[in-house]
XYZ file of C-alpha atoms in Angstrom:
766
model
C 26.281 162.215 153.231
C 26.150 159.178 155.437
C 22.400 159.029 155.142
C 22.525 159.080 151.407
C 25.145 156.364 151.484
C 22.916 154.265 153.767
C 19.957 154.788 151.461
C 21.968 153.645 148.493
C 23.083 150.494 150.305
C 19.551 149.674 151.445
C 18.255 150.296 147.944
C 20.596 147.684 146.579
C 20.133 145.135 149.392
C 16.484 145.787 150.098
C 15.002 143.489 147.464
C 17.294 140.685 148.568
C 16.329 141.021 152.221
C 12.639 141.291 151.374
C 12.828 138.206 149.155
C 14.541 136.106 151.818
C 12.062 137.236 154.473
C 9.095 136.551 152.245
C 10.401 133.071 151.345
C 11.014 132.193 154.983
C 7.540 133.408 155.927
C 5.871 131.360 153.234
C 7.816 128.239 154.244
C 6.615 128.638 157.823
C 3.040 129.000 156.665
C 3.264 125.756 154.625
C 4.494 123.597 157.559
C 2.111 120.978 159.009
C 1.850 121.559 162.736
C 0.687 117.987 163.590
C 2.670 116.097 166.179
C 3.909 112.459 166.155
C 5.177 111.846 169.618
C 6.761 108.585 170.683
C 4.219 106.156 172.037
C 4.435 106.184 175.824
C 3.271 102.572 175.871
C 6.161 101.289 173.800
C 8.241 98.654 175.515
C 11.935 98.175 175.493
C 13.107 95.769 172.858
C 10.205 96.437 170.457
C 11.054 97.408 166.950
C 9.966 100.775 165.583
C 6.610 100.406 163.780
C 4.925 102.272 160.969
C 1.832 104.477 161.336
C -1.229 104.496 159.160
C 0.272 107.089 156.883
C 3.394 105.044 156.348
C 5.704 107.311 158.404
C 7.947 106.210 161.236
C 6.514 106.398 164.723
C 8.779 107.621 167.488
C 10.679 109.986 165.180
C 9.817 113.573 164.285
C 8.784 114.393 160.754
C 11.515 116.154 158.896
C 9.407 119.259 158.203
C 7.722 119.455 161.631
C 8.505 121.640 164.610
C 8.355 119.984 167.962
C 5.756 121.191 170.434
C 6.366 121.979 174.056
C 5.290 118.526 175.149
C 7.955 117.014 172.955
C 10.708 118.306 175.191
C 9.738 115.911 177.939
C 9.410 113.004 175.598
C 12.795 113.718 174.033
C 14.383 113.844 177.475
C 12.898 110.412 178.364
C 13.872 108.855 175.022
C 16.653 106.320 175.317
C 18.277 104.965 172.179
C 18.490 101.179 171.863
C 20.240 98.833 169.514
C 18.035 96.443 167.600
C 20.049 93.187 167.222
C 20.617 91.944 163.662
C 19.219 88.513 163.012
C 20.613 86.744 159.986
C 17.941 85.122 157.877
C 18.575 81.421 157.628
C 18.484 80.341 153.976
C 15.872 77.673 153.428
C 16.915 74.410 151.839
C 16.526 74.682 148.077
C 13.638 72.695 146.738
C 14.839 69.731 144.737
C 13.720 70.078 141.159
C 12.745 66.787 139.544
C 14.211 66.379 136.082
C 13.144 63.482 133.934
C 15.783 61.079 132.684
C 14.689 61.540 129.078
C 13.678 64.682 127.224
C 10.648 62.883 125.832
C 9.354 62.275 129.371
C 9.794 65.903 130.407
C 8.103 67.189 127.260
C 5.306 64.615 127.458
C 6.265 62.973 124.170
C 4.886 59.472 123.563
C 5.608 56.652 121.180
C 3.141 56.108 118.389
C 1.966 52.476 118.518
C 1.668 49.703 121.087
C 0.847 46.164 119.910
C -0.761 43.546 122.146
C -1.058 39.990 120.835
C -3.665 37.742 122.436
C -2.275 34.209 122.637
C -2.542 31.073 124.778
C -0.225 28.496 126.291
C -1.145 26.045 123.497
C -0.254 28.365 120.622
C 2.470 30.662 121.997
C 5.264 28.326 120.855
C 3.834 27.961 117.354
C 1.656 30.813 116.091
C 2.955 33.163 118.781
C 6.544 32.663 117.652
C 5.507 33.163 114.019
C 3.782 36.460 114.859
C 6.821 37.624 116.798
C 9.193 36.823 113.942
C 7.074 38.612 111.353
C 6.281 41.879 113.181
C 8.645 42.411 116.138
C 11.521 43.852 114.084
C 9.119 46.357 112.451
C 7.383 47.598 115.619
C 8.807 49.121 118.790
C 6.583 47.460 121.416
C 5.049 44.000 120.991
C 3.729 42.215 124.113
C 2.027 38.824 124.198
C -0.866 38.338 126.659
C -1.844 34.847 127.757
C -3.938 33.194 130.439
C -1.712 30.470 131.884
C 2.029 30.645 131.417
C 3.624 27.951 129.300
C 6.443 25.933 130.837
C 8.846 27.072 128.134
C 8.701 30.717 127.086
C 10.163 31.389 123.626
C 13.360 33.392 123.564
C 13.079 37.072 122.688
C 9.366 37.477 123.483
C 7.810 39.674 126.178
C 4.986 37.572 127.654
C 2.463 38.704 130.302
C 0.504 35.906 131.982
C -2.769 36.654 133.825
C -2.970 33.243 135.514
C -6.496 32.375 134.336
C -7.933 30.844 131.167
C -11.265 32.752 131.252
C -11.385 34.828 128.073
C -13.326 37.812 129.463
C -11.124 37.926 132.563
C -7.993 37.923 130.380
C -9.329 40.779 128.258
C -10.175 42.789 131.382
C -6.701 42.141 132.844
C -5.063 43.075 129.556
C -6.789 46.479 129.416
C -6.037 47.025 133.103
C -2.368 46.163 132.471
C -2.307 48.783 129.723
C -3.724 51.392 132.109
C -1.157 50.523 134.768
C 1.952 50.479 132.595
C 1.607 51.957 129.108
C -1.304 54.414 128.899
C 1.032 57.430 129.233
C 3.655 56.125 126.826
C 1.730 55.457 123.590
C -0.874 57.229 121.468
C -2.430 54.168 119.801
C -3.059 50.627 121.001
C -3.492 47.768 118.546
C -4.807 44.381 119.698
C -4.743 41.266 117.529
C -5.010 37.492 117.941
C -2.082 35.194 117.227
C -4.001 33.490 114.373
C -3.979 36.684 112.291
C -1.184 38.002 110.088
C -0.498 41.733 110.453
C 1.367 43.753 107.830
C 3.377 45.806 110.327
C 4.453 48.621 108.009
C 0.867 49.266 106.903
C -0.503 49.452 110.450
C 2.297 51.894 111.270
C 1.438 53.978 108.210
C -2.235 54.019 109.253
C -1.593 55.448 112.718
C 0.860 57.982 111.274
C -2.085 59.588 109.446
C -4.420 59.615 112.461
C -4.614 62.460 114.943
C -3.695 61.404 118.475
C -6.571 63.311 120.151
C -9.329 61.451 118.293
C -11.551 59.039 120.216
C -11.390 56.203 117.730
C -12.396 52.526 117.792
C -11.329 51.065 114.436
C -11.405 47.572 112.944
C -13.901 45.374 111.106
C -17.373 46.383 112.350
C -19.570 43.508 113.484
C -23.151 43.470 114.754
C -23.830 42.066 118.207
C -25.127 38.533 118.476
C -28.914 38.563 118.347
C -29.088 42.188 117.229
C -30.709 43.245 120.516
C -28.114 45.962 121.170
C -27.540 48.933 118.914
C -24.089 49.760 117.653
C -21.214 47.709 116.305
C -18.105 46.238 117.892
C -14.765 45.383 116.250
C -14.267 41.714 115.466
C -11.123 40.508 117.270
C -9.952 38.099 114.571
C -8.836 40.971 112.329
C -7.519 43.097 115.169
C -8.683 46.548 116.230
C -7.167 49.929 116.955
C -7.921 52.006 120.073
C -6.830 55.578 120.672
C -5.343 56.689 123.964
C -8.062 59.327 124.312
C -10.751 56.680 124.075
C -9.071 54.449 126.661
C -8.654 57.346 129.099
C -12.361 58.083 128.790
C -13.137 54.399 129.389
C -10.765 53.975 132.348
C -13.155 55.044 135.183
C -15.791 52.551 134.013
C -13.637 49.459 133.483
C -14.685 47.862 136.792
C -18.338 48.508 135.971
C -17.887 46.695 132.675
C -16.405 43.695 134.447
C -19.297 43.477 136.892
C -22.265 44.432 134.682
C -21.586 43.160 131.166
C -22.014 39.490 130.355
C -20.640 38.099 127.117
C -19.082 34.935 125.741
C -16.604 36.692 123.425
C -13.856 39.057 124.690
C -14.039 41.330 121.630
C -17.834 41.639 122.011
C -17.461 42.352 125.752
C -14.977 45.136 125.080
C -17.165 46.570 122.318
C -20.220 46.700 124.611
C -18.120 48.355 127.316
C -16.900 51.049 124.923
C -20.364 51.705 123.457
C -22.143 51.775 126.838
C -19.807 54.257 128.519
C -18.354 56.302 125.643
C -21.010 55.933 122.891
C -18.222 55.234 120.385
C -18.930 52.581 117.732
C -16.449 50.520 115.758
C -15.682 51.989 112.323
C -13.843 50.525 109.349
C -13.258 53.880 107.683
C -12.275 57.209 109.184
C -11.426 60.481 107.404
C -10.702 58.670 104.153
C -8.486 56.010 105.808
C -9.595 52.388 105.496
C -8.934 49.457 107.793
C -8.378 46.858 105.058
C -8.722 43.219 106.044
C -9.053 39.896 104.277
C -10.627 36.629 105.344
C -8.437 33.765 104.218
C -10.048 30.560 102.996
C -9.041 27.301 104.625
C -5.828 25.736 103.225
C -5.436 28.541 100.670
C -2.067 29.433 99.138
C -1.214 33.154 99.550
C 0.832 33.184 96.335
C -2.310 32.303 94.364
C -4.489 35.032 95.846
C -4.888 37.736 93.210
C -7.664 39.955 94.556
C -6.899 43.621 95.184
C -8.601 43.368 98.561
C -6.060 40.771 99.603
C -3.093 42.809 98.351
C -4.263 45.911 100.259
C -5.025 44.094 103.528
C -3.599 45.229 106.852
C -4.559 41.957 108.498
C -5.343 38.478 107.193
C -7.369 35.985 109.237
C -7.534 33.081 110.006
C -3.981 31.678 109.778
C -3.909 27.957 110.459
C -0.211 27.273 111.094
C 3.208 29.002 111.283
C 4.155 27.914 107.768
C 1.168 29.757 106.325
C 2.110 32.802 108.443
C 5.595 32.838 106.917
C 4.203 32.447 103.378
C 1.936 35.432 103.975
C 4.860 37.429 105.286
C 6.920 36.626 102.210
C 4.071 37.572 99.882
C 3.451 40.976 101.477
C 7.187 41.666 101.843
C 7.647 41.155 98.106
C 4.799 43.590 97.435
C 6.346 46.250 99.678
C 9.778 45.639 98.180
C 8.437 46.153 94.673
C 6.764 49.380 95.788
C 10.114 50.564 97.121
C 11.827 49.761 93.818
C 9.117 51.644 91.934
C 9.546 54.681 94.182
C 13.315 54.583 93.650
C 12.852 54.433 89.863
C 10.421 57.349 90.028
C 12.838 59.451 92.074
C 15.704 58.615 89.731
C 13.623 59.739 86.745
C 12.765 63.004 88.510
C 16.432 63.642 89.300
C 17.357 63.079 85.648
C 14.639 65.460 84.470
C 15.692 68.171 86.913
C 19.410 67.759 86.115
C 18.755 68.757 82.475
C 18.063 72.352 83.536
C 20.873 72.437 86.099
C 23.987 74.585 85.662
C 26.184 71.669 84.615
C 23.448 69.891 82.714
C 23.264 66.096 82.890
C 26.740 65.977 84.472
C 25.218 67.206 87.745
C 23.425 63.849 88.101
C 25.937 61.260 89.299
C 25.710 57.639 88.212
C 23.992 55.681 89.639
C 21.342 58.263 90.403
C 20.898 58.737 94.138
C 24.268 57.194 95.085
C 27.133 59.256 96.498
C 29.704 60.476 93.939
C 32.985 58.554 93.680
C 35.890 59.215 95.999
C 38.292 61.839 94.615
C 41.927 61.271 95.660
C 43.911 64.320 96.726
C 47.274 62.741 95.881
C 48.674 59.690 94.157
C 48.872 57.904 97.504
C 45.086 58.015 97.842
C 44.284 56.512 94.444
C 42.029 53.467 94.882
C 43.373 50.191 93.501
C 41.405 48.102 91.008
C 41.474 44.304 91.313
C 41.452 42.224 88.153
C 39.558 38.930 88.145
C 38.073 36.258 85.918
C 35.455 33.648 86.740
C 38.122 31.323 88.123
C 41.013 33.472 89.382
C 41.754 36.793 91.021
C 44.980 38.742 90.578
C 45.082 40.343 94.024
C 45.865 37.905 96.820
C 46.196 38.287 100.581
C 49.634 36.646 100.609
C 50.850 38.971 97.798
C 50.898 36.138 95.278
C 50.397 37.371 91.711
C 47.429 35.068 91.133
C 45.222 32.839 93.274
C 42.027 30.845 92.958
C 38.721 32.678 93.243
C 36.838 30.922 96.035
C 34.537 31.391 98.969
C 32.702 34.666 99.338
C 34.701 36.265 96.482
C 33.498 33.615 94.044
C 29.904 34.111 95.193
C 30.316 37.877 94.797
C 31.556 37.606 91.199
C 28.818 35.144 90.236
C 26.148 37.399 91.733
C 27.471 40.467 89.894
C 27.511 38.648 86.544
C 23.941 37.369 87.021
C 22.784 40.875 87.967
C 24.457 42.366 84.889
C 22.765 39.837 82.563
C 19.402 40.459 84.228
C 19.664 44.254 83.863
C 20.711 43.962 80.211
C 17.727 41.736 79.444
C 15.392 44.227 81.172
C 16.719 46.887 78.833
C 16.684 44.993 75.518
C 13.927 42.366 75.862
C 11.728 41.363 74.086
C 13.610 42.619 71.031
C 16.852 40.862 71.989
C 17.510 38.139 74.524
C 21.047 37.983 75.899
C 22.814 34.900 77.268
C 26.216 34.811 78.932
C 29.022 33.031 77.147
C 31.987 34.069 79.287
C 33.533 36.846 81.339
C 36.418 38.313 79.371
C 37.674 40.856 81.938
C 36.513 41.820 85.375
C 37.591 44.748 87.562
C 36.477 45.770 90.999
C 37.465 48.267 93.676
C 36.081 49.311 97.032
C 35.085 52.962 97.270
C 34.714 53.919 100.965
C 32.137 56.578 100.051
C 29.730 54.589 97.897
C 30.575 50.876 97.969
C 32.031 48.209 95.677
C 32.365 49.193 92.010
C 32.569 46.655 89.171
C 33.467 46.852 85.497
C 32.711 43.727 83.443
C 33.596 42.886 79.853
C 31.062 40.206 78.918
C 30.907 38.048 75.840
C 27.200 37.481 75.185
C 25.009 35.604 72.793
C 22.333 37.925 71.401
C 19.181 36.185 70.112
C 16.528 38.213 68.280
C 12.815 37.481 67.962
C 13.370 35.512 64.771
C 15.787 33.162 66.490
C 18.940 34.479 64.833
C 21.918 34.821 67.148
C 25.434 36.187 67.158
C 28.162 36.784 69.679
C 28.695 40.324 70.970
C 30.884 41.978 73.619
C 29.382 44.364 76.117
C 31.020 46.440 78.882
C 28.886 46.868 81.991
C 29.419 49.083 85.045
C 27.813 48.139 88.356
C 27.866 49.441 91.921
C 27.015 47.508 95.065
C 26.196 50.462 97.353
C 26.898 50.493 101.051
C 23.824 49.639 103.049
C 22.417 51.829 105.783
C 24.915 52.238 108.600
C 23.690 50.682 111.820
C 25.035 51.554 115.250
C 25.544 48.317 117.169
C 24.959 48.732 120.892
C 27.944 47.651 122.962
C 28.207 47.117 126.714
C 29.916 49.818 128.741
C 33.627 49.341 129.400
C 36.173 51.440 131.256
C 39.906 52.058 130.981
C 40.304 51.669 134.760
C 40.290 47.853 134.646
C 43.446 46.139 135.873
C 45.159 43.967 133.260
C 46.928 40.749 134.283
C 49.719 40.155 131.763
C 50.770 36.509 131.381
C 54.199 35.803 129.804
C 54.991 32.099 129.202
C 58.736 31.324 129.218
C 60.625 28.293 127.966
C 64.333 27.558 127.964
C 64.731 29.196 124.539
C 63.039 32.443 125.686
C 65.474 33.386 128.457
C 67.598 35.649 126.244
C 64.638 37.970 125.571
C 63.685 38.570 129.213
C 66.244 41.324 129.840
C 64.978 43.487 126.960
C 61.357 42.736 127.801
C 61.719 43.841 131.450
C 63.608 46.965 130.446
C 60.880 48.073 128.026
C 58.033 47.074 130.322
C 59.573 48.893 133.298
C 59.759 52.167 131.380
C 56.228 51.790 129.969
C 54.426 50.389 133.028
C 56.422 50.433 136.283
C 57.559 54.033 135.977
C 54.115 55.269 134.900
C 52.244 53.287 137.605
C 50.227 51.471 134.981
C 47.289 49.506 136.410
C 48.679 46.145 135.353
C 50.222 43.075 136.990
C 52.969 41.133 135.232
C 53.093 37.369 135.793
C 55.700 34.990 134.395
C 54.849 31.370 133.625
C 57.983 29.197 133.837
C 57.607 26.064 131.710
C 59.835 23.112 132.640
C 60.060 19.825 130.871
C 60.249 16.720 133.131
C 64.063 16.559 133.043
C 64.481 20.272 133.825
C 61.962 20.000 136.655
C 63.946 17.218 138.338
C 67.116 19.344 138.303
C 65.476 22.573 139.485
C 67.069 22.361 142.945
C 70.598 21.885 141.541
C 70.373 23.748 138.232
C 67.335 26.002 137.831
C 67.184 27.097 134.198
C 65.207 30.205 135.207
C 67.463 31.239 138.104
C 68.809 34.220 136.173
C 65.279 35.361 135.327
C 64.218 35.128 138.950
C 67.216 37.186 140.027
C 66.307 39.833 137.458
C 62.780 39.915 138.867
C 64.201 40.477 142.351
C 66.292 43.393 141.072
C 63.257 45.113 139.551
C 61.161 44.548 142.671
C 63.863 46.282 144.742
C 64.097 49.113 142.225
C 60.321 49.615 142.232
C 59.109 48.860 145.790
C 55.424 49.160 144.844
C 55.789 46.460 142.173
C 55.455 42.731 142.733
C 56.148 40.296 139.881
C 54.706 36.857 140.679
C 55.637 33.714 138.798
C 54.088 30.297 138.333
C 56.053 27.130 137.537
C 54.557 24.262 135.533
C 55.943 20.947 134.309
C 54.824 19.529 130.949
C 56.157 17.648 127.964
C 53.866 19.388 125.467
C 53.344 23.122 126.075
C 49.717 24.096 125.441
C 47.979 27.442 125.859
C 44.790 25.844 127.175
C 46.619 23.741 129.764
C 48.521 26.783 131.010
C 45.392 28.887 131.263
C 43.620 26.125 133.186
C 46.230 26.559 135.920
C 46.269 30.355 135.838
C 42.487 30.680 135.693
C 42.025 28.844 138.981
C 44.357 31.288 140.759
C 42.442 34.452 139.782
C 38.909 35.840 140.335
C 36.319 35.423 137.610
C 36.338 39.147 136.733
C 40.082 39.163 135.948
C 41.124 40.626 132.589
C 43.986 38.593 131.082
C 46.426 39.570 128.364
C 48.356 36.565 127.098
C 51.523 37.659 125.287
C 54.995 36.548 124.140
C 58.277 37.541 125.764
C 59.470 39.350 122.635
C 56.382 41.597 122.662
C 56.797 45.289 123.466
C 53.859 46.327 125.675
C 52.860 49.945 126.318
C 49.965 51.897 127.872
C 48.375 52.656 124.513
C 47.858 49.000 123.755
C 46.750 48.129 127.293
C 43.969 50.706 127.024
C 42.808 49.145 123.762
C 42.942 45.748 125.426
C 40.595 47.074 128.120
C 38.230 48.615 125.576
C 38.095 45.709 123.127
C 37.775 42.835 125.605
C 34.199 42.958 126.934
C 33.029 40.594 129.616
C 30.410 38.091 128.389
C 30.443 39.774 124.978
C 33.785 39.893 123.147
C 37.388 38.628 123.167
C 40.213 40.484 121.440
C 42.996 38.986 119.301
C 45.285 41.840 118.153
C 47.464 41.550 115.044
C 50.927 42.710 116.128
C 53.577 44.342 113.977
C 56.324 41.772 113.454
C 59.819 43.162 112.885
C 61.911 41.591 110.122
C 65.188 39.841 110.779
C 67.563 42.815 111.171
C 70.351 40.924 109.361
C 68.091 40.786 106.299
C 66.256 44.113 106.547
C 69.469 46.066 107.269
C 72.006 43.973 105.414
C 75.423 45.630 105.477
C 73.882 48.540 107.408
C 73.966 49.543 111.083
C 70.877 48.357 112.958
C 68.698 51.280 114.118
C 67.865 51.640 117.812
C 64.175 52.309 117.108
C 62.129 51.120 114.177
C 59.443 53.045 112.345
C 56.165 51.460 111.281
C 57.103 51.083 107.603
C 56.909 48.188 105.182
C 60.682 47.731 105.030
C 60.876 47.291 108.827
C 58.293 44.543 109.230
C 54.718 43.424 108.611
C 51.472 42.859 110.473
C 51.538 39.143 111.184
C 48.033 37.945 110.320
C 49.045 34.338 110.915
C 49.846 34.802 114.598
C 47.131 34.291 117.221
C 49.379 34.149 120.291
C 48.353 37.495 121.834
C 44.854 37.743 123.225
C 42.774 39.725 125.732
C 39.854 38.053 127.494
C 38.080 37.828 130.831
C 38.510 34.875 133.139
C 34.741 34.313 133.328
C 34.550 33.994 129.530
C 37.428 31.532 129.550
C 35.862 29.421 132.293
C 32.474 29.354 130.524
C 34.031 28.386 127.202
C 36.278 25.807 128.816
C 33.288 24.136 130.498
C 31.682 23.604 127.101
C 34.670 21.519 125.996
C 34.228 18.893 128.700
C 32.314 16.418 126.551
C 34.790 16.657 123.651
C 37.787 16.417 125.981
C 36.415 13.221 127.503
C 36.214 11.689 124.050
C 39.635 12.976 122.948
C 42.073 14.334 125.510
C 44.554 15.352 122.822
C 42.248 18.212 121.901
C 43.836 20.249 124.707
C 47.244 19.893 123.060
C 46.417 20.412 119.391
C 44.039 23.375 119.846
C 44.944 26.966 120.758
C 42.830 29.533 122.627
C 41.722 31.235 119.408
C 40.168 28.036 118.045
C 38.647 27.313 121.449
C 36.802 30.667 121.563
C 35.690 30.411 117.925
C 34.345 26.880 118.290
C 32.892 26.832 121.805
C 32.260 30.339 123.157
C 29.567 32.024 121.070
C 31.265 35.373 121.852
C 32.368 38.001 119.374
C 35.948 37.188 118.390
C 37.356 40.591 117.458
C 40.566 40.656 115.452
C 42.204 43.880 114.314
C 45.573 45.362 113.362
C 47.303 46.827 116.414
C 50.111 49.290 115.563
C 50.976 49.828 119.256
C 51.853 46.150 119.707
C 55.249 45.182 118.266
C 57.392 42.074 118.391
C 61.106 41.664 118.000
C 62.235 39.180 115.440
C 62.837 35.665 116.671
C 62.552 32.225 115.178
C 59.470 30.512 116.607
C 59.812 26.824 117.385
C 56.621 25.316 115.995
C 54.983 22.540 117.961
C 54.278 19.563 115.650
C 51.691 18.202 118.077
C 49.370 21.110 117.284
C 46.733 20.794 114.583
C 47.830 20.931 110.978
C 46.390 24.429 110.447
C 48.092 25.871 113.531
C 51.416 24.251 112.645
C 51.204 25.536 109.074
C 50.414 29.054 110.349
C 53.475 28.952 112.597
C 55.796 27.810 109.793
C 54.408 30.408 107.388
C 54.759 33.139 110.003
C 58.440 32.263 110.469
C 59.038 32.447 106.732
C 57.252 35.749 106.234
C 59.013 37.422 109.188
C 62.490 36.864 107.725
C 62.207 39.843 105.391
C 60.276 41.428 102.551
C 60.326 39.969 99.051
C 62.518 42.774 97.748
C 65.028 42.339 100.606
C 65.229 38.578 100.079
C 65.560 39.075 96.333
C 68.442 41.488 96.894
C 70.236 38.962 99.095
C 69.806 36.274 96.466
C 71.053 38.638 93.782
C 74.152 39.497 95.816
C 74.764 35.822 96.523
C 74.465 34.886 92.845
C 76.613 37.851 91.880
C 79.268 36.802 94.410
C 79.267 33.206 93.183
C 79.618 34.290 89.573
C 82.620 36.455 90.315
């Protein structure tokens, strides 16, 4: 029984036991019996190394069984700690980044122009060349032997210090290699007695591949004909590619030492032919180097040949006057080409608009000009101005009618002449039109497209038979806005400290309290970077009594109170004695007490000054470039503007509260250095007439003597309380009249004054 039970158990477990035994046996048979004992020669402190098979030495293989000899080695093995050494990060390599993208990408300008001149002609022909091509080309440099005593303004002149022609040509090419070879693709050299049509030479290089080795000009055979090849005659200029010059560069010294020639253009041509085997060509890939040889004392306006009209260069030019006549002739040709291209494009737009979705309405008039401004509300509707040939019914001083004069009169006359000319182009020779009079004229400024005009003209129409009659024609014209140009301005910063100068007279004392209160909240409490300075003006009598009865004692005590309230603030003052207060005299005193880089803001005591305006003062006053005269917002007399009403604490910027006083020039921002420079230019006039310092203000001084930009703009952040200004009769008539007119206009608006008059008349009648 037990045996049978044992058999049954073994029968069930037997396969399992046999399988395990067989698997264990096979695993033992597959083991590699090779040994990797620790190296007995290994020294303490050495790191564990790798064997040839990539396994660790000094450690048993995972699948190996240690031999008998391993027991001893394992007993002698002592574990050691390999210290961790932190890898020191190497200093990052500084990557050089070019200042300009064009430099990093290897982009070059297209054309460099070198003009060969001399000290005898640089002030005549050289100046004429510069005036005719410099504003069309990016880089124009004049090369001369000896430097002239007086270098013309606005010209980049390189002097080689020697009058030898070949030496100057060698130095010119060497100068190109040293400074410009990596910046331009094409190099054009011309003499100063040749006229160059700049736009055509630019168009030529635009159609040439930059990698071509090209020597282009008017081909000329060498003197004597002993040498094969042709060089480019220098009188008409020649064009060299950068690739050709780079190939020539290693041999330039050889050319200087080995080649003898009397002409610089021939010397350069022999150098190029000898070492590059490139000859001068006048035509390349269908492009022609057109030139024209001008006869002596010829008149460009009488030249009618097609060769002359197509010329890139004209040579020889005898004097600057002839250079300017040539420039005018070729400019008129290019201008007519531009007009023809515009007419062609306009015709194409009209033809295409016929098949457009909206038909001909899709083409705006005039063709190619932006569509008119479309107002979104009635407040944006543009206002038309009505005018005749003598008067305009939209005046600056809000008068219903004023005389048409100055630039407005010139504008109207030019528009009428243009209208007559365009009508005659359309109807001649069938009908010839002559102006009789302008019946009605309308104009408005559209900020999107320019000035628009509508003219009702009474014309005399004369047919080919000589019969005439009077007709009326309505004409629409547009003077489009020209291309917008970004004017470069010097860099300015809002971190500049502003020195605020407040002149005070006896009549101004009542406004000091309000001024200091407003200025303290806007500047002292915000730590504005500004210094306030008071200028106390005494007349001779007041100055004598200053020790007994100082008229500004109360103001000085107020200053002391504010200095105690704001310990970081100091309010200096300057006292002056004069019978006739004058801005220039005051600034003469103040200017001497401040550094030349001081930024001044000259203001009135009834002016409310805040940080917003001070920042604009810093941005708009530019040292050695521009002075700023803001137009403040003048509040009306509150008794007139708010008649029989409570006066508001704060006023909004609305037309019933005040106006921008265009007649006031009292506030100004300028640098001390600009004032000192301008003031020094008045010395001669002051010596002849000392009263000029009393009857001229700072605005007139800067306009007449400085040469700086005088920037004048509306300033909504600058406001003035109403006060009656005492006008100085010793000032010039214009300044005195401006002061009187400013007082009248600041009383109130026309509607407010009319209402007061109406109430007064109504009260008198009752």
